[in-house]
JSON list of C-alpha atoms and ligand atoms in Angstrom, two decimals:
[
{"chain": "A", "resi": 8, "resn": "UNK", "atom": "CA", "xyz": [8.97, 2.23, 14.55]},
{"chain": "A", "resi": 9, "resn": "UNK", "atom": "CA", "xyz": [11.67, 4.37, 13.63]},
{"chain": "A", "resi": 10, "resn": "UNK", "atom": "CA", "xyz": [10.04, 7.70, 13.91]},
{"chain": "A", "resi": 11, "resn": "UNK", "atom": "CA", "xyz": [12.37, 9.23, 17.45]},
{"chain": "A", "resi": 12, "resn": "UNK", "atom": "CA", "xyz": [12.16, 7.96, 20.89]},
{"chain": "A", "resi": 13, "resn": "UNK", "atom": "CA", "xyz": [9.49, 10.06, 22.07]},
{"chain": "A", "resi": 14, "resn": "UNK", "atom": "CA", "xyz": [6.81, 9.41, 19.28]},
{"chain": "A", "resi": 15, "resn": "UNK", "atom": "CA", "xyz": [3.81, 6.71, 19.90]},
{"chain": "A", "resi": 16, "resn": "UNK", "atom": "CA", "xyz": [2.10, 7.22, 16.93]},
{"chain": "A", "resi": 17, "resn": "UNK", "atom": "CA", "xyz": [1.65, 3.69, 15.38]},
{"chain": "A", "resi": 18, "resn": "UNK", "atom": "CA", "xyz": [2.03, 3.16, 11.35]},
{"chain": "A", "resi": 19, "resn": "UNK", "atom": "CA", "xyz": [-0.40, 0.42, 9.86]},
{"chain": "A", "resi": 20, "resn": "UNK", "atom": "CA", "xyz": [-0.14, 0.01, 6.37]},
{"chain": "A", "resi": 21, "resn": "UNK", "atom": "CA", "xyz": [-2.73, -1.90, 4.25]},
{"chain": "A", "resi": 22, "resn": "UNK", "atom": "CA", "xyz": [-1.58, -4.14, 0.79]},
{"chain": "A", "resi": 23, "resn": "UNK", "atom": "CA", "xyz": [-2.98, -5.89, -1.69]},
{"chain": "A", "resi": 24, "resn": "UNK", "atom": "CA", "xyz": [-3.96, -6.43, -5.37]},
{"chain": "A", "resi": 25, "resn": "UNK", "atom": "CA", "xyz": [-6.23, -4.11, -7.22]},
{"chain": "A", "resi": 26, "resn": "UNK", "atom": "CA", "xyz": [-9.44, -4.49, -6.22]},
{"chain": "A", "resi": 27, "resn": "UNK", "atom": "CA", "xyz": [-8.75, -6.47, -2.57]},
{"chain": "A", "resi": 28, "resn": "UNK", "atom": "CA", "xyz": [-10.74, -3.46, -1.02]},
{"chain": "A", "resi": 29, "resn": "UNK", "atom": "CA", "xyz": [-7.84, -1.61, 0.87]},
{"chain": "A", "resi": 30, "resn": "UNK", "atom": "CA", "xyz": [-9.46, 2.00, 0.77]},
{"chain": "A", "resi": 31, "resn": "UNK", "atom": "CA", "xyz": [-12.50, 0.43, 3.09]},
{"chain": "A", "resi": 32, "resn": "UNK", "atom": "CA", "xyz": [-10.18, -1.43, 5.90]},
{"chain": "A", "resi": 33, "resn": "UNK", "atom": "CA", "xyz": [-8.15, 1.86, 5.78]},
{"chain": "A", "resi": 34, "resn": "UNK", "atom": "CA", "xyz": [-11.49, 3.40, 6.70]},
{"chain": "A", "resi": 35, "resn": "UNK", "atom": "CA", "xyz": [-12.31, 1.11, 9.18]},
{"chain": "A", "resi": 36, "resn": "UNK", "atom": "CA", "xyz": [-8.99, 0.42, 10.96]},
{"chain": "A", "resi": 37, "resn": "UNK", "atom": "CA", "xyz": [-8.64, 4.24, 11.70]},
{"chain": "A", "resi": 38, "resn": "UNK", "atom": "CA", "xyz": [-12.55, 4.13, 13.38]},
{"chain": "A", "resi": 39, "resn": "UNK", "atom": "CA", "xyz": [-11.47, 1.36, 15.27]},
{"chain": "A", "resi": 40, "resn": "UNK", "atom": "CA", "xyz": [-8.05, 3.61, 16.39]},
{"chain": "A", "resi": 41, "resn": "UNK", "atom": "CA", "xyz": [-10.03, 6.59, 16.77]},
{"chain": "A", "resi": 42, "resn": "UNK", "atom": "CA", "xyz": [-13.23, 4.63, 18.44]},
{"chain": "A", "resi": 43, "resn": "UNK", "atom": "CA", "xyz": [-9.83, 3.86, 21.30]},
{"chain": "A", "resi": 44, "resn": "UNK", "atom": "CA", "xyz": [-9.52, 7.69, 21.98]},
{"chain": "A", "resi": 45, "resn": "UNK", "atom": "CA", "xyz": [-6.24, 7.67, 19.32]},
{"chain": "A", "resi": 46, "resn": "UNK", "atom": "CA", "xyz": [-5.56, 10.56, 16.51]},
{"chain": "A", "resi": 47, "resn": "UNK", "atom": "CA", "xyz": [-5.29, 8.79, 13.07]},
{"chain": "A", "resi": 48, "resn": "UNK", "atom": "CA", "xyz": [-4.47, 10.40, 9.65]},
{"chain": "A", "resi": 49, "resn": "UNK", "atom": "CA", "xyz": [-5.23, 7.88, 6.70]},
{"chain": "A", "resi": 50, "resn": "UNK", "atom": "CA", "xyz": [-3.95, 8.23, 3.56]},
{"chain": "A", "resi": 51, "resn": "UNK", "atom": "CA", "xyz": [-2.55, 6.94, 0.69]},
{"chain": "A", "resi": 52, "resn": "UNK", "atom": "CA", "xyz": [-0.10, 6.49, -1.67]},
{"chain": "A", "resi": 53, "resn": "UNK", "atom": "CA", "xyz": [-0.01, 7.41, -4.54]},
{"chain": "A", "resi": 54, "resn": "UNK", "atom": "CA", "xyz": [-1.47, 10.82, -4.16]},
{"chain": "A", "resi": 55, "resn": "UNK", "atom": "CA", "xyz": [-1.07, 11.22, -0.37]},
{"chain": "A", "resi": 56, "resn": "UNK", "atom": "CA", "xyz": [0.30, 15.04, -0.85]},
{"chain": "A", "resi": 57, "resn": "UNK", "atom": "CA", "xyz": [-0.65, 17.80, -3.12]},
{"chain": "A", "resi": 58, "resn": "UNK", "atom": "CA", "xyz": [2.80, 16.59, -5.05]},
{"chain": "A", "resi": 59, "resn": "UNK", "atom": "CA", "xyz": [1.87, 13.22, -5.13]},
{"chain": "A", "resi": 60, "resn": "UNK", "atom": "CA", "xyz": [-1.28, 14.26, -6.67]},
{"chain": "A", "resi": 61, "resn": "UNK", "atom": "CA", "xyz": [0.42, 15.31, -9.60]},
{"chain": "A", "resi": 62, "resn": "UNK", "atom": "CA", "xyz": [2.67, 12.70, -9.70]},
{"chain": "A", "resi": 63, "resn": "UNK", "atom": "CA", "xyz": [-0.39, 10.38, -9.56]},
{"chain": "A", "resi": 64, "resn": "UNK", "atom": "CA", "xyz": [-2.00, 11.71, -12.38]},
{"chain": "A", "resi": 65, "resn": "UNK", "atom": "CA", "xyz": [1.83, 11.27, -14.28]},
{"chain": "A", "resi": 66, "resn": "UNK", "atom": "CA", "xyz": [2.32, 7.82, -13.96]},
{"chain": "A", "resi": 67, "resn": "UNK", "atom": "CA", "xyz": [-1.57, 6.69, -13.79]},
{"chain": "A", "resi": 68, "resn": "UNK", "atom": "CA", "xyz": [-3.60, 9.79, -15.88]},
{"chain": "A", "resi": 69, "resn": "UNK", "atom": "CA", "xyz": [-5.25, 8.03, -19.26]},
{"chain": "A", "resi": 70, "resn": "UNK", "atom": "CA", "xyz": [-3.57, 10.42, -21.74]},
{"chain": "A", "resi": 71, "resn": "UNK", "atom": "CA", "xyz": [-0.18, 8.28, -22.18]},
{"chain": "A", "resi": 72, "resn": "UNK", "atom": "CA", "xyz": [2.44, 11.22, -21.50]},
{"chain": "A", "resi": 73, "resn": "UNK", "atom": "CA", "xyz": [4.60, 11.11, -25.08]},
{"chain": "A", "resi": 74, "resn": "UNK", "atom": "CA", "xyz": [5.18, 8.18, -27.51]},
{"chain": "A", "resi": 75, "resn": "UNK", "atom": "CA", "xyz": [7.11, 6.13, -25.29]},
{"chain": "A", "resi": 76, "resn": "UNK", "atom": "CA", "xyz": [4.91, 5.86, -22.10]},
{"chain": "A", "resi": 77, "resn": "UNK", "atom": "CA", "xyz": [6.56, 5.67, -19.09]},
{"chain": "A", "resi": 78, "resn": "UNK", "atom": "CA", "xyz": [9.29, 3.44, -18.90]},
{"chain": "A", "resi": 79, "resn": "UNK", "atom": "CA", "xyz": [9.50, 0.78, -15.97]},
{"chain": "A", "resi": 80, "resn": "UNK", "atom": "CA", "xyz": [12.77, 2.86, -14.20]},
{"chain": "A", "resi": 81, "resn": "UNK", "atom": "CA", "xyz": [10.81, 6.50, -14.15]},
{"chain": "A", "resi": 82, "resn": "UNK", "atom": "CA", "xyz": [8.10, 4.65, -12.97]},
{"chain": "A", "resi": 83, "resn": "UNK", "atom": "CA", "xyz": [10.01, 3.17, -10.14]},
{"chain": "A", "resi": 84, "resn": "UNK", "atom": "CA", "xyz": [11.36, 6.89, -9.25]},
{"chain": "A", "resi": 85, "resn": "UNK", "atom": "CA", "xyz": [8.11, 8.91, -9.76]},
{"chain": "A", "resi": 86, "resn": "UNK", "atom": "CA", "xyz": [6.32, 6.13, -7.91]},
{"chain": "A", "resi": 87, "resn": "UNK", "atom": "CA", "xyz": [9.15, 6.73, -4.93]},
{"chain": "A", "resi": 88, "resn": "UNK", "atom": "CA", "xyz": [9.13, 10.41, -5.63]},
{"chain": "A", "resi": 89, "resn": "UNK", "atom": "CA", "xyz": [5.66, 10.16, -4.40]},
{"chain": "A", "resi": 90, "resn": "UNK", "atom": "CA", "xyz": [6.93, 8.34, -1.40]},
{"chain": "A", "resi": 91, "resn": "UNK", "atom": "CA", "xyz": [9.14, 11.11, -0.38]},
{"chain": "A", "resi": 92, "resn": "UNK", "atom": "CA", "xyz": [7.00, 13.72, -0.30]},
{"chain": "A", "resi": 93, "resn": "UNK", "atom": "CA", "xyz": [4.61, 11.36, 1.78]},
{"chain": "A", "resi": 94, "resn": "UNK", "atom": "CA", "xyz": [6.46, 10.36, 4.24]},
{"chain": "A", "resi": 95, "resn": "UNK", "atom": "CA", "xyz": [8.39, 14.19, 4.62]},
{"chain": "A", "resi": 96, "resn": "UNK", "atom": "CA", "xyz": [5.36, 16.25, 4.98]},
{"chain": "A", "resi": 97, "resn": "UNK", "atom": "CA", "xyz": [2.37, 13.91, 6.43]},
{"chain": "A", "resi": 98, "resn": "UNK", "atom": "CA", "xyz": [4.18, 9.85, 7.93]},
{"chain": "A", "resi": 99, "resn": "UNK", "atom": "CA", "xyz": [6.75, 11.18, 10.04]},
{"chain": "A", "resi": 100, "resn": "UNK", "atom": "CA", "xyz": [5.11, 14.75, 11.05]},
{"chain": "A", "resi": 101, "resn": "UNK", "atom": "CA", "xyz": [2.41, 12.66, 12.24]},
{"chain": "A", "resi": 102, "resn": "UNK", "atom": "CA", "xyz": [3.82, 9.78, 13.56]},
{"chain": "A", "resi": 103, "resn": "UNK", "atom": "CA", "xyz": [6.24, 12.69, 15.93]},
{"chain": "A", "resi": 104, "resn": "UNK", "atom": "CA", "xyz": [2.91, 14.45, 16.74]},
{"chain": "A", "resi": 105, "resn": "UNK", "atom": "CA", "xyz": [1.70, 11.08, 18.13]},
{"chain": "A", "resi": 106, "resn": "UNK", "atom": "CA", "xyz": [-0.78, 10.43, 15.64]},
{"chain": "A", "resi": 107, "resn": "UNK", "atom": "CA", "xyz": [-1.33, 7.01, 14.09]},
{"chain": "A", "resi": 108, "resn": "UNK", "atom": "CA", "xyz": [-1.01, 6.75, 10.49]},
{"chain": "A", "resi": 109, "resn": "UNK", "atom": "CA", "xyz": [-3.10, 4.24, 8.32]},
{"chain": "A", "resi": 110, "resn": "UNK", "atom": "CA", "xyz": [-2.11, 4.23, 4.99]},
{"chain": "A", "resi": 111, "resn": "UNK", "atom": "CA", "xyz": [-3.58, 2.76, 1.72]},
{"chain": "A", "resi": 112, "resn": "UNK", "atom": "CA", "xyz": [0.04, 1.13, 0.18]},
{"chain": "A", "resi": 113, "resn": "UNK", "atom": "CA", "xyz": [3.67, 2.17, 0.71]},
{"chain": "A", "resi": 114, "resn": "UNK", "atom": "CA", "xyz": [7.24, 0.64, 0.05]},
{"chain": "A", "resi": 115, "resn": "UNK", "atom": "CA", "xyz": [5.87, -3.11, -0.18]},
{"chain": "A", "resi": 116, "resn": "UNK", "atom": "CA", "xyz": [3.58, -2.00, -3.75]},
{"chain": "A", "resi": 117, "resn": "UNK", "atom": "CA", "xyz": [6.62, -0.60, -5.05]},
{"chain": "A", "resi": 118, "resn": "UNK", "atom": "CA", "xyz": [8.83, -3.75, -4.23]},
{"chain": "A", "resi": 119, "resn": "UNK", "atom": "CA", "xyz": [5.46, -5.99, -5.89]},
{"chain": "A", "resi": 120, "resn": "UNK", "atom": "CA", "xyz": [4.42, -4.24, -8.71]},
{"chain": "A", "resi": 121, "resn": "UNK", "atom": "CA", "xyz": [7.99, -2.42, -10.56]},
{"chain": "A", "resi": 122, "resn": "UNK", "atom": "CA", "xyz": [10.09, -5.10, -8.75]},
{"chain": "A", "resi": 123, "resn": "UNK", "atom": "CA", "xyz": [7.94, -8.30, -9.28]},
{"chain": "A", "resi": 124, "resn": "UNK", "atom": "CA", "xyz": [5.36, -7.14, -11.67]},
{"chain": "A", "resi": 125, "resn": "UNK", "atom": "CA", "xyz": [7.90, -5.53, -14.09]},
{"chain": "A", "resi": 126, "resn": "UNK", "atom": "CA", "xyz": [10.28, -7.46, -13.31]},
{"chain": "A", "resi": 127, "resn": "UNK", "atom": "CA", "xyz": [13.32, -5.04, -11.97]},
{"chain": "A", "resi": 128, "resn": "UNK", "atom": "CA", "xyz": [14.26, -6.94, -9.07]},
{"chain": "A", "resi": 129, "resn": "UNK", "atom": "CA", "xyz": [12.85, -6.41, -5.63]},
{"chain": "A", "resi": 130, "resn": "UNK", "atom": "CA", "xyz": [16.27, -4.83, -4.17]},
{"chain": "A", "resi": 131, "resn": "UNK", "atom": "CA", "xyz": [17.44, -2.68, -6.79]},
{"chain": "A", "resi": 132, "resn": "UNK", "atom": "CA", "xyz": [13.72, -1.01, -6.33]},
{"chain": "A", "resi": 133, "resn": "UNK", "atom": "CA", "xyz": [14.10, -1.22, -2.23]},
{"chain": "A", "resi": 134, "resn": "UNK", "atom": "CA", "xyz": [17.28, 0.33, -2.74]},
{"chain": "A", "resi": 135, "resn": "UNK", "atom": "CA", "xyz": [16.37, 3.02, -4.85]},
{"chain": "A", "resi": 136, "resn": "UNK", "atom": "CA", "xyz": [13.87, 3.74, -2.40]},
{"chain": "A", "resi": 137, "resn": "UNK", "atom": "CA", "xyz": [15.54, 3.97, 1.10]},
{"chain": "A", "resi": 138, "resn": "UNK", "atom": "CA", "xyz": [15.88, 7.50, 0.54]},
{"chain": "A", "resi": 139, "resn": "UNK", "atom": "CA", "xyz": [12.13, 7.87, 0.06]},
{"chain": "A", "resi": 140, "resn": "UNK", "atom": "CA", "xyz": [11.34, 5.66, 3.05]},
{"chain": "A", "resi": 141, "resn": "UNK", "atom": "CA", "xyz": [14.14, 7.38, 4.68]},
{"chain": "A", "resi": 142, "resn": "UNK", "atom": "CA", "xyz": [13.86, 4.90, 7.76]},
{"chain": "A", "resi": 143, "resn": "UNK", "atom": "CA", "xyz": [10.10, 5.38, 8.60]},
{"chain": "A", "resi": 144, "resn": "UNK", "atom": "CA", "xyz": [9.18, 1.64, 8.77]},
{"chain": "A", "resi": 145, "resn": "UNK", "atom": "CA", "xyz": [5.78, 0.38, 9.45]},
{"chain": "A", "resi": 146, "resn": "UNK", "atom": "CA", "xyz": [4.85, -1.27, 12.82]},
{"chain": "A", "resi": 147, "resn": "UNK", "atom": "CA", "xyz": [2.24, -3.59, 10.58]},
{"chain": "A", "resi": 148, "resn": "UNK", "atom": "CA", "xyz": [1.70, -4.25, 7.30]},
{"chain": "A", "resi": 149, "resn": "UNK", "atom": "CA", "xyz": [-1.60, -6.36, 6.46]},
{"chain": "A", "resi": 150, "resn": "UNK", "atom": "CA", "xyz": [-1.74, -7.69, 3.29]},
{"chain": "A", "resi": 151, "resn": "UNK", "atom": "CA", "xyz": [-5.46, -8.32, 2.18]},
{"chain": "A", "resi": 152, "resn": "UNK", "atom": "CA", "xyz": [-5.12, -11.12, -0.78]},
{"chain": "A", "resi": 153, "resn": "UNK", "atom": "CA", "xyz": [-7.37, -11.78, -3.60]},
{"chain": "A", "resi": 154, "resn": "UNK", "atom": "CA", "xyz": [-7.21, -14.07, -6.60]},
{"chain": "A", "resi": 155, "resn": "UNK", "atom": "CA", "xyz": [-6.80, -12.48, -10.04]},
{"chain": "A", "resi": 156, "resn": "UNK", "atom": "CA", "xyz": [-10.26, -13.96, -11.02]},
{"chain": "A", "resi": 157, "resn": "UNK", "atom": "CA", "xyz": [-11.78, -11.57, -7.98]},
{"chain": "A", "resi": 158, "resn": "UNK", "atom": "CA", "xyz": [-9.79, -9.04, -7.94]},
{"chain": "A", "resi": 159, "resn": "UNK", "atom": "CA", "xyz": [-10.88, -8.71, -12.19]},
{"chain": "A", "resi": 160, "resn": "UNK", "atom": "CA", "xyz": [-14.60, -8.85, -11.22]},
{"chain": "A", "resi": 161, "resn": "UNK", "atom": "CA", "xyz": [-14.14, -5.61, -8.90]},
{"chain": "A", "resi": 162, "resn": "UNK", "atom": "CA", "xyz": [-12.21, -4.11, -11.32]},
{"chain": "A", "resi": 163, "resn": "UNK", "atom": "CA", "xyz": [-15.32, -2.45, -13.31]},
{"chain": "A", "resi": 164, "resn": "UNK", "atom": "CA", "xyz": [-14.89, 0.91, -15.32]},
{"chain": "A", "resi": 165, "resn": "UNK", "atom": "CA", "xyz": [-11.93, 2.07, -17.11]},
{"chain": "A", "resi": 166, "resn": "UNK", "atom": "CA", "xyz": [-8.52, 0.71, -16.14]},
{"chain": "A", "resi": 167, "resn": "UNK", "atom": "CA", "xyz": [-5.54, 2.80, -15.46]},
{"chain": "A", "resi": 168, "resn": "UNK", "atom": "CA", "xyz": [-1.98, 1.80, -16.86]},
{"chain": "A", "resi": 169, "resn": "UNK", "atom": "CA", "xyz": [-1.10, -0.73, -13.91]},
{"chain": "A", "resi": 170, "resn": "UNK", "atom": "CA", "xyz": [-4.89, -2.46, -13.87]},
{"chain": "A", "resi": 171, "resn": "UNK", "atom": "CA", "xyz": [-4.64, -3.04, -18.00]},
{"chain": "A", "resi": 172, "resn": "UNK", "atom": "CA", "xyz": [-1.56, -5.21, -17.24]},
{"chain": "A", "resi": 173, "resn": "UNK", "atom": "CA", "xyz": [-2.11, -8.55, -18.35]},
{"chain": "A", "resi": 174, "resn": "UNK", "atom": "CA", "xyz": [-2.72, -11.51, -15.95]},
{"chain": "A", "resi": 175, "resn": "UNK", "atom": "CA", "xyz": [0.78, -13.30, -15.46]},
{"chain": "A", "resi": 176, "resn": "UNK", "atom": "CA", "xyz": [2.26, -9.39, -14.20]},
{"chain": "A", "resi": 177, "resn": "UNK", "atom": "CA", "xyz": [-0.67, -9.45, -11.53]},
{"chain": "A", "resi": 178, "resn": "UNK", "atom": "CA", "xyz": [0.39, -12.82, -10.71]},
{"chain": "A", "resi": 179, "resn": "UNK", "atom": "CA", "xyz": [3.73, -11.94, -10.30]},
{"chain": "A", "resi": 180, "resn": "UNK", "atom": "CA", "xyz": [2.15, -9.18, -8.07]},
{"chain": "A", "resi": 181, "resn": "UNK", "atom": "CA", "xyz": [0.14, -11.11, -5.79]},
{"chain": "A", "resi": 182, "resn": "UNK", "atom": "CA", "xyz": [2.96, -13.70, -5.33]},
{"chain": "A", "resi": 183, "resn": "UNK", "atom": "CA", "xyz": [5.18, -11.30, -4.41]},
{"chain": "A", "resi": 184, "resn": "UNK", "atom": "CA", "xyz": [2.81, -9.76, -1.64]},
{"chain": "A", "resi": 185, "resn": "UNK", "atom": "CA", "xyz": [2.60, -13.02, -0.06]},
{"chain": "A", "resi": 186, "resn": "UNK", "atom": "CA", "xyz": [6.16, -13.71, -0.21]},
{"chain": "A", "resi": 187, "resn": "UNK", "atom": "CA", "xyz": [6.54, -10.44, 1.72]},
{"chain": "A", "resi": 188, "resn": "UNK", "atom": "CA", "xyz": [3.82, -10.66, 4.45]},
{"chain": "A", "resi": 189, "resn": "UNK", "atom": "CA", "xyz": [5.75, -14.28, 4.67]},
{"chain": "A", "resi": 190, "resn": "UNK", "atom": "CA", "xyz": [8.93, -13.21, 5.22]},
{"chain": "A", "resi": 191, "resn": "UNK", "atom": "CA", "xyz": [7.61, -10.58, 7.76]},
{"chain": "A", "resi": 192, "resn": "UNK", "atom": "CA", "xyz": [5.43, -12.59, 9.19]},
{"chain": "A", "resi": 193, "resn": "UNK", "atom": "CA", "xyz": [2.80, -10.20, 8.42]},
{"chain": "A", "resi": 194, "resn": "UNK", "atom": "CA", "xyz": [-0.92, -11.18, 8.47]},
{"chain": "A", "resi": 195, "resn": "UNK", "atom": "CA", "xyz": [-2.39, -11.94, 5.25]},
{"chain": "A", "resi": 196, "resn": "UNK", "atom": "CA", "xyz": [-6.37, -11.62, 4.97]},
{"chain": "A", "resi": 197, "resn": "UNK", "atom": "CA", "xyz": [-8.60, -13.87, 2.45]},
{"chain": "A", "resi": 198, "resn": "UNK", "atom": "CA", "xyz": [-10.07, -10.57, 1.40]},
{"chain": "A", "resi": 199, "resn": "UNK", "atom": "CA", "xyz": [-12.30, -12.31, -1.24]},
{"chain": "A", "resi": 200, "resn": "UNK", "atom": "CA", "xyz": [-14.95, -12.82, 1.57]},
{"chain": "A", "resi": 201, "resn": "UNK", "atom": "CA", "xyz": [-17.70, -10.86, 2.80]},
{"chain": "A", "resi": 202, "resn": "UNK", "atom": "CA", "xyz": [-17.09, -7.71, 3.32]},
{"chain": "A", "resi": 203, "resn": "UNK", "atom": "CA", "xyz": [-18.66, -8.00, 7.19]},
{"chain": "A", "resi": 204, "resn": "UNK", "atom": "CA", "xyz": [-16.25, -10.66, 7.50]},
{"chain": "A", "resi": 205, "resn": "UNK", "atom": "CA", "xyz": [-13.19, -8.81, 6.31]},
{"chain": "A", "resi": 206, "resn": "UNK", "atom": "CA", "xyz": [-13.75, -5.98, 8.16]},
{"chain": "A", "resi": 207, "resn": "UNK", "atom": "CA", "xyz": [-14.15, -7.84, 11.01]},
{"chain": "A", "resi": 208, "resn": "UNK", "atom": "CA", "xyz": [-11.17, -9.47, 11.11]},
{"chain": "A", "resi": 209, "resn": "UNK", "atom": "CA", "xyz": [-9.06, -6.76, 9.99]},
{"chain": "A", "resi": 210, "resn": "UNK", "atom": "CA", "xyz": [-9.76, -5.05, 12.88]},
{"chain": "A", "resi": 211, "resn": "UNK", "atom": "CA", "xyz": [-9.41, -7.44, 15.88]},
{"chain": "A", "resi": 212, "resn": "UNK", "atom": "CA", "xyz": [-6.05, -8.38, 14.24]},
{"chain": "A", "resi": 213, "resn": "UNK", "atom": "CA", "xyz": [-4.72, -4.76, 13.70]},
{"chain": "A", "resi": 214, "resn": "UNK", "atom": "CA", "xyz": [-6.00, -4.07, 17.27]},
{"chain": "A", "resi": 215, "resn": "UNK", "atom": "CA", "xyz": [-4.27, -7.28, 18.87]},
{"chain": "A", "resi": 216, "resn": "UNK", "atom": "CA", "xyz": [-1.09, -6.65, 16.96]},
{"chain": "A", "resi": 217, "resn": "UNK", "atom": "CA", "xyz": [-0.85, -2.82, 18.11]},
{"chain": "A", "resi": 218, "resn": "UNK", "atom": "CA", "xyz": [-2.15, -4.05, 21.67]},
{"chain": "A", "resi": 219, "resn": "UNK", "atom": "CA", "xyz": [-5.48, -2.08, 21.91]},
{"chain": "A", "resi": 220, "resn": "UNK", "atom": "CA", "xyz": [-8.79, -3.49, 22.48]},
{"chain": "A", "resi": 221, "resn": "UNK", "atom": "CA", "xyz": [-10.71, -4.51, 19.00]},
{"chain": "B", "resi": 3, "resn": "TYD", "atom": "P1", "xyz": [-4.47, 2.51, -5.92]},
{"chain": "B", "resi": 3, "resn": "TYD", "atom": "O1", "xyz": [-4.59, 3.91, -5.45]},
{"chain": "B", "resi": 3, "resn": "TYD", "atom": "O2", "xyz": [-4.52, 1.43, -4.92]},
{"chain": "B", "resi": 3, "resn": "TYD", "atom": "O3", "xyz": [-5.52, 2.23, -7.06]},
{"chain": "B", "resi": 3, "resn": "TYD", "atom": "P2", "xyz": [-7.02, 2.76, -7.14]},
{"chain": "B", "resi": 3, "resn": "TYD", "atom": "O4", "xyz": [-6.96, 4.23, -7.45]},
{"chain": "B", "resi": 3, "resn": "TYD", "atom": "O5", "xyz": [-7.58, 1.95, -8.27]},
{"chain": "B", "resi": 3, "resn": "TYD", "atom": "O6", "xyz": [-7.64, 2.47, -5.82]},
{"chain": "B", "resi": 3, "resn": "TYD", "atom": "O7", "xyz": [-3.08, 2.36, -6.67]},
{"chain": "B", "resi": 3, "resn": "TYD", "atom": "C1", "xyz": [-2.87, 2.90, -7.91]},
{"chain": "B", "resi": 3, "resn": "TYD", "atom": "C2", "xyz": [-2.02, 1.97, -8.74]},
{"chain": "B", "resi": 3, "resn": "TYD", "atom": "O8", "xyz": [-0.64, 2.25, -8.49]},
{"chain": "B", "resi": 3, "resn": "TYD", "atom": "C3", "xyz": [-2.22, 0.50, -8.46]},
{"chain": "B", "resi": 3, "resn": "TYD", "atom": "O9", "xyz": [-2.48, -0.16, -9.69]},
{"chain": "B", "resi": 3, "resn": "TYD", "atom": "C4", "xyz": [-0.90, 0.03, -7.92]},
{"chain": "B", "resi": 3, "resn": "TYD", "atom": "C5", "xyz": [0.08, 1.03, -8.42]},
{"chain": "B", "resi": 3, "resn": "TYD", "atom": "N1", "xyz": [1.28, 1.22, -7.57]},
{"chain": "B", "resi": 3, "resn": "TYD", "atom": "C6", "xyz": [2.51, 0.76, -8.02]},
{"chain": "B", "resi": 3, "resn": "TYD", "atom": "O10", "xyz": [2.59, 0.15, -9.11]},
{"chain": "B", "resi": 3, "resn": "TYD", "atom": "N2", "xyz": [3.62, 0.97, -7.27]},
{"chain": "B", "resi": 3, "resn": "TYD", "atom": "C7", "xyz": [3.58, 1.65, -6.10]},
{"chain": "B", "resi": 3, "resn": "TYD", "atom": "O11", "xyz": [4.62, 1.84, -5.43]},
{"chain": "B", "resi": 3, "resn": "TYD", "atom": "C8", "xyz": [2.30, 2.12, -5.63]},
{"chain": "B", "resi": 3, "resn": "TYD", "atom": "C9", "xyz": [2.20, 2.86, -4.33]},
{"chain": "B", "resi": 3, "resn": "TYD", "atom": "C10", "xyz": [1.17, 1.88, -6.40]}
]
């Protein structure tokens, strides 16, 4: 954690696929933090400031914004212009307070979807986002994998711009998850189980990993 010397706040980060249930371990995990006497903040990303919000409702709103949609490069920036603001005014504030921070996606979506799913190239997309990231560096990253076929089947209701993506760029996706909690030597989570299950196990792993009690 690159956060200073003095902090101990502790930043878990869940990934995954649309529809691999991230929102509900984010719930969870921070419960399990906070059931250990420790101050969490969850969040997300996008959306994770008032900002990002906006920026959310840019890149993901329904009403396409002008004839040409938004093309893969501004979605790379406004997707890292999000990140930014995140990780100035609510990761490293309260990661130096102390605080643990859970958050639903950061750099690794960005790296999976615009660099795998669209194709751009994982490091031109991590490079264009170390300023965004600006060394804050999560001490876990659990990646909670689904097949398309399950991840689809959750996926009820309208679809945003990124779920309406045909099948081979959420392959790409998913692939390139794995490839990163691989090379990390992250945990990845068959999240296509029960949901007791799941839960379960995300939380005895994020608790041995960060060395507290599950
Ligand atoms: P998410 O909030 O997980 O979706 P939902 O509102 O359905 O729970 O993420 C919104 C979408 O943004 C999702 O399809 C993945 C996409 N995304 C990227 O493409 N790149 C990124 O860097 C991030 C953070 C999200």
């Amino acid at each position: 954690m690159t956060a200073g010397p003095e902090a101990s706040g502790r930043f878990v980060v869940l990934e995954g696929v649309d529809g691999s249930g991230k929102s509900t371990q984010v719930a969870a995990v921070a419960d399990m933090l906070r059931a250990h006497g420790r101050e969490v903040v969850t969040t997300r990303e996008p959306g994770g400031t008032a900002l990002g919000a906006g920026i959310r409702d840019l890149v993901l709103g329904p009403s396409t914004p002008g004839p040409a949609g938004v093309q893969a490069w501004a979605e790379v920036l406004l997707y890292a212009a999000d990140r930014a603001q995140h990780v100035a005014e609510v990761i490293r504030p309260a990661l130096e307070r102390g605080h643990d921070v859970v958050s639903d996606r950061f750099l690794w979506s960005s790296l999976a979807y615009q660099g795998a799913g669209r194709n751009l190239g994982s490091d031109d997309v991590a490079a264009v986002n170390s300023r965004a990231t600006a060394g804050i560096d999560p001490d876990l990253v659990v990646l909670l994998d689904v097949p398309y076929e399950v991840s689809c089947a959750r996926l009820t209701g309208r679809r945003d711009r990124i779920e309406a993506e045909p099948r081979d760029f959420h392959e790409r996706v998913r692939a390139a998850f794995l490839d990163l909690a691989r090379r990390h030597a992250c945990p990845v989570v068959d999240a296509s189980r029960d949901l007791d299950v799941v839960t379960k196990e995300v939380r005895e792993l994020v608790a041995a990993r960060l060395g507290v009690s599950a």
